[in-house]
Coordinates of C-alpha atoms in Angstrom, one line a residue:
X925 CA 126.6 93.9 77.7
X926 CA 126.5 90.3 76.6
X927 CA 123.2 92.4 76.8
X928 CA 81.2 90.9 75.4
X929 CA 77.8 92.1 72.3
X930 CA 76.6 95.0 74.3
X931 CA 80.0 95.2 75.9
X932 CA 81.7 95.2 72.5
X933 CA 79.6 98.1 71.4
X934 CA 80.3 100.0 74.6
X935 CA 84.0 99.2 74.2
X936 CA 84.2 101.1 70.9
X937 CA 82.8 104.1 72.6
X938 CA 85.1 103.7 75.6
X939 CA 88.1 103.5 73.4
X940 CA 87.1 106.9 71.9
X941 CA 86.7 108.4 75.3
X942 CA 90.0 107.0 76.4
X943 CA 91.8 108.6 73.6
X944 CA 92.4 111.6 75.9
X945 CA 94.5 109.3 78.1
X946 CA 97.3 109.3 75.5
X947 CA 99.4 112.5 75.6
X948 CA 100.0 114.3 72.4
X949 CA 103.4 113.6 71.1
X950 CA 106.0 116.3 71.0
X951 CA 106.2 118.0 67.6
X952 CA 108.6 116.3 65.3
X953 CA 110.5 117.6 62.4
X954 CA 110.9 115.3 59.4
X955 CA 113.8 112.9 59.7
X956 CA 115.0 110.3 62.1
X957 CA 113.5 110.0 65.6
X958 CA 115.4 112.0 68.1
X959 CA 116.4 114.9 65.9
X960 CA 113.5 117.3 66.6
X961 CA 114.0 120.5 68.6
X962 CA 114.0 120.0 72.4
X963 CA 110.9 121.8 73.5
X964 CA 108.6 121.2 76.5
X965 CA 108.8 120.1 80.1
X966 CA 109.6 116.4 79.4
X967 CA 112.8 115.6 77.6
X968 CA 114.9 112.5 77.0
X969 CA 118.5 111.8 76.0
X970 CA 119.2 108.4 74.5
X971 CA 122.8 107.2 74.1
X972 CA 123.4 104.1 72.1
X973 CA 126.9 102.8 71.3
X974 CA 127.1 99.8 69.0
X975 CA 130.2 100.5 66.8
X976 CA 133.0 99.4 69.1
X977 CA 135.9 98.0 67.1
X978 CA 135.4 94.4 68.2
X979 CA 138.9 94.2 69.6
X980 CA 139.2 96.7 72.4
X981 CA 135.6 96.4 73.2
X982 CA 133.1 93.9 71.8
X983 CA 130.7 95.3 69.2
X984 CA 127.1 95.5 70.3
X985 CA 124.7 94.9 67.4
X986 CA 121.5 96.1 69.1
X987 CA 122.4 99.2 71.1
X988 CA 121.4 101.5 68.3
X989 CA 118.2 99.4 67.6
X990 CA 117.4 99.7 71.3
X991 CA 117.7 103.5 71.3
X992 CA 115.6 103.8 68.2
X993 CA 112.9 101.6 69.8
X994 CA 112.9 103.7 73.1
X995 CA 112.9 106.9 71.0
X996 CA 109.7 105.9 69.3
X997 CA 108.1 104.9 72.6
X998 CA 109.0 108.1 74.4
X999 CA 108.1 110.3 71.4
X1000 CA 104.6 108.7 71.3
X1001 CA 104.4 109.4 75.1
X1002 CA 104.9 113.2 74.5
X1003 CA 108.7 113.5 75.2
X1004 CA 111.1 115.6 73.2
X1005 CA 113.9 113.2 72.5
X1006 CA 117.5 113.6 71.4
X1007 CA 119.5 110.6 70.2
X1008 CA 123.3 110.3 70.4
X1009 CA 124.6 107.3 68.6
X1010 CA 128.1 105.8 68.4
X1011 CA 129.7 108.8 70.0
X1012 CA 133.3 109.2 70.7
X1013 CA 134.3 110.8 74.0
X1014 CA 134.6 114.5 72.9
X1015 CA 131.5 114.3 70.7
X1016 CA 129.5 112.8 73.7
X1017 CA 130.6 115.6 76.0
X1018 CA 129.6 118.2 73.4
X1019 CA 126.2 116.5 73.0
X1020 CA 125.7 116.6 76.7
X1021 CA 126.4 120.4 76.8
X1022 CA 124.1 121.0 73.9
X1023 CA 121.3 119.0 75.4
X1024 CA 121.7 120.8 78.7
X1025 CA 121.5 124.2 77.0
X1026 CA 118.3 123.3 75.2
X1027 CA 116.5 121.7 78.2
X1028 CA 117.4 124.0 81.1
X1029 CA 113.7 124.5 82.1
X1030 CA 112.7 120.8 81.9
X1031 CA 110.9 119.2 84.8
X1032 CA 111.4 115.6 83.8
X1033 CA 114.5 114.1 82.2
X1034 CA 114.9 110.6 81.0
X1035 CA 118.4 109.3 80.1
X1036 CA 118.8 105.9 78.5
X1037 CA 122.3 104.4 77.9
X1038 CA 123.0 101.2 76.0
X1039 CA 126.6 100.2 75.7
X1040 CA 129.6 99.1 77.8
X1041 CA 130.3 100.5 81.2
X1042 CA 132.2 100.0 84.4
X1043 CA 132.9 101.5 87.9
X1044 CA 136.1 102.7 89.5
X1045 CA 136.5 104.5 92.8
X1046 CA 132.8 104.8 93.2
X1047 CA 132.4 106.6 89.9
X1048 CA 130.4 104.9 87.0
X1049 CA 131.7 105.3 83.5
X1050 CA 130.1 104.8 80.1
X1051 CA 132.4 103.7 77.3
X1052 CA 132.6 105.9 74.2
X1053 CA 133.3 104.1 70.9
X1054 CA 136.9 105.4 70.8
X1055 CA 137.8 104.4 74.3
X1056 CA 141.0 102.4 74.8
X1057 CA 141.0 99.1 76.6
X1058 CA 143.8 100.2 78.9
X1059 CA 144.5 103.6 80.5
X1060 CA 145.8 105.3 83.6
X1061 CA 143.7 106.3 86.6
X1062 CA 144.4 110.0 86.0
X1063 CA 143.2 109.7 82.4
X1064 CA 139.8 108.0 83.1
X1065 CA 137.9 111.3 82.8
X1066 CA 139.8 112.1 79.6
X1067 CA 139.0 108.9 77.8
X1068 CA 135.6 108.0 79.3
X1069 CA 132.5 109.8 80.5
X1070 CA 131.1 109.2 84.0
X1071 CA 127.4 108.8 84.6
X1072 CA 127.9 111.3 87.4
X1073 CA 129.0 113.8 84.8
X1074 CA 126.0 113.1 82.6
X1075 CA 123.7 113.6 85.6
X1076 CA 125.4 116.8 86.6
X1077 CA 125.2 118.3 83.1
X1078 CA 121.7 117.3 82.0
X1079 CA 119.4 117.3 85.1
X1080 CA 118.1 120.9 85.8
X1081 CA 117.8 121.8 89.5
X1082 CA 114.6 120.4 90.9
X1083 CA 113.9 118.1 88.0
X1084 CA 112.8 114.5 88.3
X1085 CA 115.3 112.2 86.5
X1086 CA 115.1 108.6 85.4
X1087 CA 118.3 106.9 84.2
X1088 CA 118.0 103.5 82.4
X1089 CA 121.3 101.8 82.2
X1090 CA 121.6 98.8 79.8
X1091 CA 125.2 97.8 80.4
X1092 CA 126.7 94.5 81.5
X1093 CA 127.4 94.3 85.3
X1094 CA 129.7 91.2 85.2
X1095 CA 133.4 91.5 85.8
X1096 CA 134.2 91.6 82.0
X1097 CA 134.7 93.4 79.8
X1098 CA 136.1 96.3 81.9
X1099 CA 139.0 98.7 81.3
X1100 CA 142.4 97.7 82.5
X1101 CA 144.4 100.3 84.5
X1102 CA 148.1 100.4 83.8
X1103 CA 148.9 101.9 87.2
X1104 CA 146.5 99.9 89.3
X1105 CA 148.3 99.3 92.6
X1106 CA 148.5 95.7 93.9
X1107 CA 146.5 96.8 96.9
X1108 CA 143.9 99.4 95.7
X1109 CA 142.5 101.5 98.5
X1110 CA 140.0 102.9 96.0
X1111 CA 138.8 99.5 95.0
X1112 CA 139.4 97.8 91.7
X1113 CA 137.7 98.2 88.4
X1114 CA 134.3 96.5 88.5
X1115 CA 130.7 96.5 87.1
X1116 CA 128.7 99.6 87.0
X1117 CA 127.4 100.4 90.5
X1118 CA 124.8 102.6 92.1
X1119 CA 124.2 106.1 90.9
X1120 CA 122.5 108.4 93.4
X1121 CA 120.1 111.0 92.1
X1122 CA 118.6 113.9 94.1
X1123 CA 115.1 113.1 92.9
X1124 CA 114.4 110.1 90.7
X1125 CA 115.7 106.6 90.1
X1126 CA 118.1 104.5 88.1
X1127 CA 116.8 101.3 86.5
X1128 CA 119.6 98.9 85.7
X1129 CA 119.1 96.3 83.1
X1130 CA 120.6 93.6 85.3
X1131 CA 121.7 92.9 88.8
X1132 CA 125.2 93.2 90.2
X1133 CA 127.3 90.3 88.8
X1134 CA 124.7 89.3 86.2
X1135 CA 124.9 89.6 82.4
X1136 CA 122.9 92.1 80.3
X1137 CA 122.2 90.4 77.0
X1138 CA 122.5 92.3 73.7
X1139 CA 119.9 89.9 72.3
X1140 CA 117.6 87.4 73.8
X1141 CA 116.6 85.1 72.3
X1142 CA 119.7 85.0 70.2
X1143 CA 119.2 86.8 67.0
X1144 CA 116.5 89.2 68.2
X1145 CA 116.8 92.9 67.1
X1146 CA 116.4 94.3 70.6
X1147 CA 117.9 93.6 73.9
X1148 CA 115.5 92.0 76.4
X1149 CA 115.7 95.1 78.6
X1150 CA 114.8 97.5 75.7
X1151 CA 112.0 95.2 74.6
X1152 CA 110.4 95.2 78.1
X1153 CA 111.1 98.9 78.7
X1154 CA 109.5 99.9 75.4
X1155 CA 106.4 98.1 76.5
X1156 CA 105.9 100.0 79.7
X1157 CA 107.7 103.3 79.6
X1158 CA 104.8 105.2 78.0
X1159 CA 102.2 103.6 80.3
X1160 CA 100.5 106.0 82.8
X1161 CA 101.4 104.0 85.9
X1162 CA 103.6 105.0 88.9
X1163 CA 107.3 104.5 88.5
X1164 CA 107.3 101.7 91.0
X1165 CA 104.6 99.8 89.0
X1166 CA 106.5 100.4 85.8
X1167 CA 109.7 99.1 87.3
X1168 CA 108.0 96.0 88.7
X1169 CA 106.5 95.1 85.3
X1170 CA 109.9 95.5 83.5
X1171 CA 111.8 93.7 86.2
X1172 CA 109.4 90.7 86.1
X1173 CA 109.3 90.5 82.3
X1174 CA 113.0 90.5 81.5
X1175 CA 113.8 87.3 83.4
X1176 CA 111.0 85.6 81.4
X1177 CA 112.6 86.8 78.2
X1178 CA 116.0 85.5 79.2
X1179 CA 114.9 82.2 80.7
X1180 CA 117.2 79.4 79.5
X1181 CA 120.1 81.7 78.3
X1182 CA 123.5 80.2 78.7
X1183 CA 124.8 82.7 81.3
X1184 CA 121.6 82.7 83.3
X1185 CA 118.5 84.9 83.5
X1186 CA 118.9 88.7 83.4
X1187 CA 117.5 90.4 86.5
X1188 CA 116.9 94.1 86.3
X1189 CA 116.5 96.2 89.5
X1190 CA 116.1 99.8 90.4
X1191 CA 117.6 102.2 92.9
X1192 CA 116.1 105.6 93.8
X1193 CA 114.7 108.0 96.3
X1194 CA 111.5 109.9 96.8
X1195 CA 109.6 107.8 94.2
X1196 CA 106.1 108.1 95.8
X1197 CA 103.6 109.5 93.3
X1198 CA 106.1 109.9 90.5
X1199 CA 105.1 109.1 86.9
X1200 CA 106.8 109.3 83.5
X1201 CA 103.4 109.8 81.9
X1202 CA 100.8 111.4 84.1
X1203 CA 97.4 109.5 84.0
X1204 CA 94.4 111.6 82.9
X1205 CA 91.4 111.9 85.1
X1206 CA 88.4 110.0 83.6
X1207 CA 85.1 111.7 83.2
X1208 CA 82.9 111.0 86.2
X1209 CA 80.1 109.7 84.1
X1210 CA 82.4 107.3 82.3
X1211 CA 83.6 105.5 85.5
X1212 CA 80.4 105.9 87.5
X1213 CA 78.8 102.6 88.5
X1214 CA 75.3 101.8 87.1
X1215 CA 72.4 102.1 89.6
X1216 CA 72.3 98.4 90.2
X1217 CA 73.8 95.4 88.4
X1218 CA 74.0 91.8 89.5
X1219 CA 77.5 90.2 89.3
X1220 CA 78.2 87.9 86.5
X1221 CA 78.0 84.2 87.2
X1222 CA 81.3 82.3 88.0
X1223 CA 81.2 80.6 84.6
X1224 CA 79.3 82.9 82.2
X1225 CA 77.6 81.5 79.2
X1226 CA 78.8 83.0 75.9
X1227 CA 76.4 85.7 74.7
X1228 CA 74.7 85.1 71.4
X1229 CA 76.1 87.3 68.6
X1230 CA 74.2 89.1 66.0
X1231 CA 75.8 88.9 62.6
X1232 CA 78.1 91.9 62.2
X1233 CA 78.0 92.8 65.9
X1234 CA 81.3 93.3 67.8
X1235 CA 82.7 90.3 69.5
X1236 CA 82.1 89.9 73.3
X1237 CA 84.8 91.1 75.6
X1238 CA 86.6 88.2 77.2
X1239 CA 86.7 88.2 81.0
X1240 CA 90.0 89.1 82.7
X1241 CA 92.3 86.1 83.1
X1242 CA 93.2 86.7 86.7
X1243 CA 93.4 83.4 88.7
X1244 CA 93.0 83.8 92.5
X1245 CA 96.4 82.0 92.9
X1246 CA 98.1 84.9 90.9
X1247 CA 96.3 87.6 92.8
X1248 CA 97.3 85.9 96.1
X1249 CA 101.1 86.3 95.4
X1250 CA 101.7 89.1 92.8
X1251 CA 101.7 92.8 93.5
X1252 CA 98.6 94.5 92.1
X1253 CA 100.5 97.4 90.4
X1254 CA 102.5 94.8 88.4
X1255 CA 99.4 92.8 87.6
X1256 CA 97.6 96.0 86.4
X1257 CA 100.6 97.1 84.3
X1258 CA 100.9 93.8 82.6
X1259 CA 97.1 93.7 82.1
X1260 CA 97.1 97.1 80.5
X1261 CA 99.9 96.0 78.1
X1262 CA 97.5 93.3 76.8
X1263 CA 94.0 94.9 77.2
X1264 CA 92.7 98.4 76.8
X1265 CA 91.4 100.1 80.0
X1266 CA 88.0 100.3 78.2
X1267 CA 87.7 96.5 78.5
X1268 CA 88.1 96.7 82.3
X1269 CA 85.5 99.5 82.6
X1270 CA 83.0 97.7 80.3
X1271 CA 83.4 94.4 82.2
X1272 CA 83.0 96.2 85.6
X1273 CA 79.9 98.0 84.4
X1274 CA 78.5 94.7 83.3
X1275 CA 78.9 93.3 86.9
X1276 CA 82.2 91.4 86.6
X1277 CA 83.6 91.4 90.2
X1278 CA 87.2 90.8 89.1
X1279 CA 87.1 93.8 86.8
X1280 CA 85.4 95.8 89.5
X1281 CA 88.2 95.0 91.8
X1282 CA 90.9 95.9 89.3
X1283 CA 89.1 99.1 88.3
X1284 CA 88.7 100.1 91.9
X1285 CA 92.4 99.4 92.5
X1286 CA 93.4 101.5 89.5
X1287 CA 91.3 104.4 90.7
X1288 CA 92.5 104.0 94.3
X1289 CA 96.2 104.1 93.5
X1290 CA 96.4 106.0 90.2
X1291 CA 97.5 103.1 88.1
X1292 CA 96.7 103.7 84.5
X1293 CA 94.1 106.4 85.4
X1294 CA 94.2 109.4 87.7
X1295 CA 93.2 108.7 91.3
X1296 CA 89.5 109.1 92.1
X1297 CA 88.9 107.9 95.7
X1298 CA 85.0 108.1 95.7
X1299 CA 84.8 106.1 92.4
X1300 CA 87.4 103.6 93.7
X1301 CA 85.4 103.0 96.8
X1302 CA 82.2 102.4 94.8
X1303 CA 83.8 99.9 92.5
X1304 CA 85.6 98.0 95.4
X1305 CA 82.3 98.0 97.3
X1306 CA 80.5 96.3 94.4
X1307 CA 83.3 93.7 94.0
X1308 CA 83.1 93.0 97.7
X1309 CA 79.3 92.7 97.7
X1310 CA 79.7 90.0 95.1
X1311 CA 81.6 87.9 97.7
X1312 CA 84.7 88.2 95.6
X1313 CA 87.5 87.6 98.0
X1314 CA 90.2 89.9 96.5
X1315 CA 87.6 92.6 96.3
X1316 CA 86.6 92.1 99.9
X1317 CA 90.2 92.3 101.0
X1318 CA 91.0 95.4 99.0
X1319 CA 87.8 97.2 100.1
X1320 CA 88.6 96.4 103.6
X1321 CA 92.1 97.9 103.1
X1322 CA 90.4 101.0 101.6
X1323 CA 88.1 101.4 104.6
X1324 CA 91.1 101.1 106.9
X1325 CA 92.9 104.1 105.6
X1326 CA 92.3 105.1 102.0
X1327 CA 88.6 106.1 102.3
X1328 CA 87.8 109.7 103.1
X1329 CA 86.9 110.3 106.8
X1330 CA 87.3 108.1 109.8
X1331 CA 88.4 104.5 109.1
X1332 CA 85.6 102.0 109.4
X1333 CA 87.5 99.3 111.2
X1334 CA 84.4 97.3 112.1
X1335 CA 83.3 96.9 108.5
X1336 CA 86.9 96.4 107.4
X1337 CA 87.3 93.5 109.9
X1338 CA 84.0 92.0 108.6
X1339 CA 85.4 92.1 105.1
X1340 CA 88.8 90.6 106.1
X1341 CA 87.0 87.9 108.0
X1342 CA 84.7 87.1 105.0
X1343 CA 87.6 86.9 102.5
X1344 CA 89.6 84.7 104.9
X1345 CA 86.6 82.4 105.5
X1346 CA 86.3 81.8 101.7
X1347 CA 89.8 80.2 101.9
X1348 CA 91.7 83.1 100.2
X1349 CA 95.1 82.6 101.7
X1350 CA 96.3 86.1 101.2
X1351 CA 93.3 87.4 103.2
X1352 CA 94.1 85.0 106.1
X1353 CA 97.6 86.3 106.3
X1354 CA 96.5 90.0 106.2
X1355 CA 93.8 89.3 108.8
X1356 CA 96.3 87.5 111.0
X1357 CA 98.7 90.4 110.8
X1358 CA 96.0 92.9 111.8
X1359 CA 95.0 90.7 114.7
X1360 CA 98.6 90.4 115.8
X1361 CA 99.1 94.2 115.9
X1362 CA 95.6 95.2 117.1
X1363 CA 94.7 96.8 113.8
X1364 CA 91.0 96.4 114.4
X1365 CA 91.3 97.8 117.9
X1366 CA 92.2 94.6 119.8
X1367 CA 95.0 92.1 119.8
X1368 CA 94.2 88.4 119.3
X1369 CA 97.6 86.5 119.2
X1370 CA 96.0 83.1 119.4
X1371 CA 93.6 83.9 116.5
X1372 CA 96.6 85.3 114.5
X1373 CA 98.7 82.2 115.1
X1374 CA 95.8 79.9 114.0
X1375 CA 95.3 82.0 110.8
X1376 CA 99.0 82.1 110.0
X1377 CA 99.1 78.3 110.2
X1378 CA 95.9 78.0 108.0
X1379 CA 97.3 80.4 105.5
X1380 CA 100.6 78.6 105.4
X1381 CA 98.9 75.3 104.8
X1382 CA 97.0 77.0 102.0
X1383 CA 100.3 78.0 100.4
X1384 CA 100.9 81.6 101.4
X1385 CA 104.7 82.1 101.9
X1386 CA 104.6 85.0 104.4
X1387 CA 102.3 83.0 106.6
X1388 CA 104.8 80.1 106.6
X1389 CA 107.5 82.4 108.0
X1390 CA 105.2 83.4 110.9
X1391 CA 104.1 79.8 111.5
X1392 CA 107.8 78.7 111.5
X1393 CA 108.4 80.9 114.6
X1394 CA 106.7 78.0 116.5
X1395 CA 109.5 75.4 116.9
X1396 CA 107.0 72.6 116.4
X1397 CA 106.2 73.9 112.9
X1398 CA 109.7 75.1 111.9
X1399 CA 111.1 72.2 109.9
X1400 CA 107.8 71.7 108.1
X1401 CA 107.5 75.4 107.1
X1402 CA 111.1 75.5 106.0
X1403 CA 110.5 72.6 103.8
X1404 CA 107.4 74.2 102.3
X1405 CA 109.3 77.5 101.7
X1406 CA 112.2 75.6 100.1
X1407 CA 109.7 74.0 97.7
X1408 CA 108.3 77.4 96.9
X1409 CA 111.7 78.8 96.2
X1410 CA 112.7 75.9 94.0
X1411 CA 109.5 76.5 92.0
X1412 CA 110.8 80.0 91.1
X1413 CA 108.7 82.0 93.5
X1414 CA 111.1 84.5 95.2
X1415 CA 108.9 84.8 98.3
X1416 CA 110.2 81.4 99.3
X1417 CA 113.8 82.8 99.2
X1418 CA 112.7 85.9 101.0
X1419 CA 111.3 84.2 104.1
X1420 CA 114.0 81.6 104.2
X1421 CA 116.4 84.6 104.4
X1422 CA 114.5 86.0 107.3
X1423 CA 114.5 82.7 109.1
X1424 CA 118.2 82.2 108.5
X1425 CA 119.0 85.6 110.0
X1426 CA 116.8 85.0 113.0
X1427 CA 118.5 81.6 113.6
X1428 CA 122.0 83.2 113.2
X1429 CA 122.6 81.2 110.0
X1430 CA 123.6 84.1 107.6
X1431 CA 126.2 82.1 105.7
X1432 CA 123.8 79.2 105.0
X1433 CA 121.0 81.6 103.9
X1434 CA 123.1 84.0 101.9
X1435 CA 122.0 82.8 98.5
X1436 CA 118.3 83.1 99.5
X1437 CA 118.9 86.6 100.8
X1438 CA 120.8 87.6 97.6
X1439 CA 117.9 86.3 95.4
X1440 CA 115.3 88.1 97.5
X1441 CA 117.3 91.3 97.7
X1442 CA 117.7 91.5 93.9
X1443 CA 114.1 90.7 93.1
X1444 CA 111.5 93.4 92.3
X1445 CA 108.6 91.0 91.8
X1446 CA 107.8 91.0 95.5
X1447 CA 104.8 92.9 96.8
X1448 CA 105.3 96.6 97.7
X1449 CA 101.9 96.7 99.5
X1450 CA 102.1 93.9 102.0
X1451 CA 103.9 95.5 105.0
X1452 CA 105.5 92.3 106.1
X1453 CA 106.9 91.6 102.7
X1454 CA 108.2 95.2 102.2
X1455 CA 110.0 95.0 105.5
X1456 CA 111.4 91.6 104.9
X1457 CA 112.9 92.6 101.5
X1458 CA 114.5 95.7 103.0
X1459 CA 116.0 93.4 105.7
X1460 CA 117.3 91.0 103.0
X1461 CA 119.2 93.8 101.4
X1462 CA 120.8 94.7 104.7
X1463 CA 121.6 91.0 105.4
X1464 CA 123.4 90.8 102.1
X1465 CA 125.4 93.9 103.0
X1466 CA 126.4 92.4 106.3
X1467 CA 127.4 89.1 104.6
X1468 CA 129.7 91.0 102.2
X1469 CA 131.2 92.9 105.1
X1470 CA 132.0 89.9 107.2
X1471 CA 132.5 87.3 104.4
X1472 CA 129.7 85.1 105.5
X1473 CA 128.6 82.8 102.7
X1474 CA 130.4 84.9 100.2
X1475 CA 133.9 86.4 99.8
X1476 CA 134.3 89.6 101.8
X1477 CA 133.9 92.7 99.5
X1478 CA 133.7 96.2 101.0
X1479 CA 132.4 97.8 97.8
X1480 CA 129.6 95.3 97.5
X1481 CA 128.7 95.8 101.2
X1482 CA 128.5 99.5 100.6
X1483 CA 126.3 99.2 97.5
X1484 CA 123.8 96.9 99.3
X1485 CA 123.9 99.1 102.4
X1486 CA 123.0 102.1 100.3
X1487 CA 120.0 100.3 98.9
X1488 CA 118.9 99.0 102.3
X1489 CA 119.2 102.2 104.2
X1490 CA 116.9 104.0 101.8
X1491 CA 114.0 101.6 102.6
X1492 CA 111.8 103.3 105.2
X1493 CA 110.7 99.9 106.5
X1494 CA 114.2 98.6 107.4
X1495 CA 114.4 97.2 110.9
X1496 CA 116.1 99.5 113.3
X1497 CA 118.9 97.3 114.3
X1498 CA 119.8 96.6 110.7
X1499 CA 119.6 100.3 109.9
X1500 CA 122.2 101.0 112.6
X1501 CA 124.4 98.4 111.0
X1502 CA 124.0 99.9 107.5
X1503 CA 124.9 103.3 108.8
X1504 CA 128.1 101.9 110.2
X1505 CA 129.0 100.4 106.9
X1506 CA 128.3 103.8 105.2
X1507 CA 130.3 105.7 107.9
X1508 CA 127.2 107.6 109.1

């Protein structure tokens, strides 16, 4: 690790009502966080190693601070937490056994590790504070502790597990092996790799080959990963939304650092519907839409305030340009980190179509609140009725599959068409996709192509890819995508990767593929983007296997193949290639 008046009055009431959304914290005995008895269904083990000797392994000033910060966060979220700080190897193993004995019936286990780590022979090791800088291969399990051992000991059968690993994933520092052969069939010592869990996920603080800063900016008391994780771990959003929020915030915190931005990513299976903190169902009367309310004007006039009255609630700051490219779960998670849910409900009840859209989305997908499909449909319908393009698009999506009963494809198509006609580029791309596959009951390839070009000219990256399939448009669209990539929008890299692969130019597009494959800021709802990102992971694996655009590395090929093959949307030909790499 280098590691509104009326609205304001209503908001006060809503905050009281929302108090039930926050789970009661686990009972704590007096003393330091992480020392209370381990009772209940949700438990956490936090391991923080700071006190390395500074010679064998670099001392890490913030690991213990990070663990204390995460301990407070998880305790407030209702977890029973145990902290292990600056543990030597035998003490760490003893702590694992004690934790396992006390938490045998747990249903959710969180493990957080901050310290040094490495991988050898497909096993991932954490570095105790007494670990030597050099050892023999046969002594690795005597001097270090593998994450596989941690998982085996502390995860009860059938439990959901989340590992958060804040360790450097660059080539140094790593242990040296005195008996490492010149040609190592097991592979050499390297950065911590992928840990496979039966049910759950691992969230790594940084990507393969990238640094994990102990402090960023320099001098801060927390690592950037711990700072971001502490903001979102206790939020009642799906794991995938939580991951996306953390993974998009850490690069912002490390922008301009000497060794580059830190880029977290996650790896896991069977994540659908999983939460660390289950959202509570809101009272039906609380989220019910008023009988009739007109939408707020586009530029509302500030309400007059009575002396002593609460301040008006500010509208949500959600530009259409942001909604067009960012994934809604991440937008909502970041919004809830800044604003209470009561603000969103109050604004929606007062007729704000943007808030109605966001509230409908939250209720539709269980982000921040428990799912309530009838309420979701009502709020999305109101947003769409205000001719708010994102609301029209989302309500159309709802009618296509989320709404109870038979999909209303005719009304969904009308809404898609209305959103696209307003100039909303994202809607044009989604409409074009549905027309190309016959999603509304008929295929219209000419209409799809026209819309893809219009969306591309309006700046939507996915549409640029589809438009580039036309040779007459290819060079123009590639230039547009390159400009998007250079602006920092990873969707540009994603679609350049796809184009490179289709044009048999893997070596030339490897860097774009690697950037796209590592990123978690890409949409997980747009089917074309989901498929393209899975494909990018596979293309990176193929490049490492063949040494195209990068030095051949079988271990890296295997790691990327493991990630790609777990993606259900991976293209069939690439899936077959990944299975070959994995020996399946």
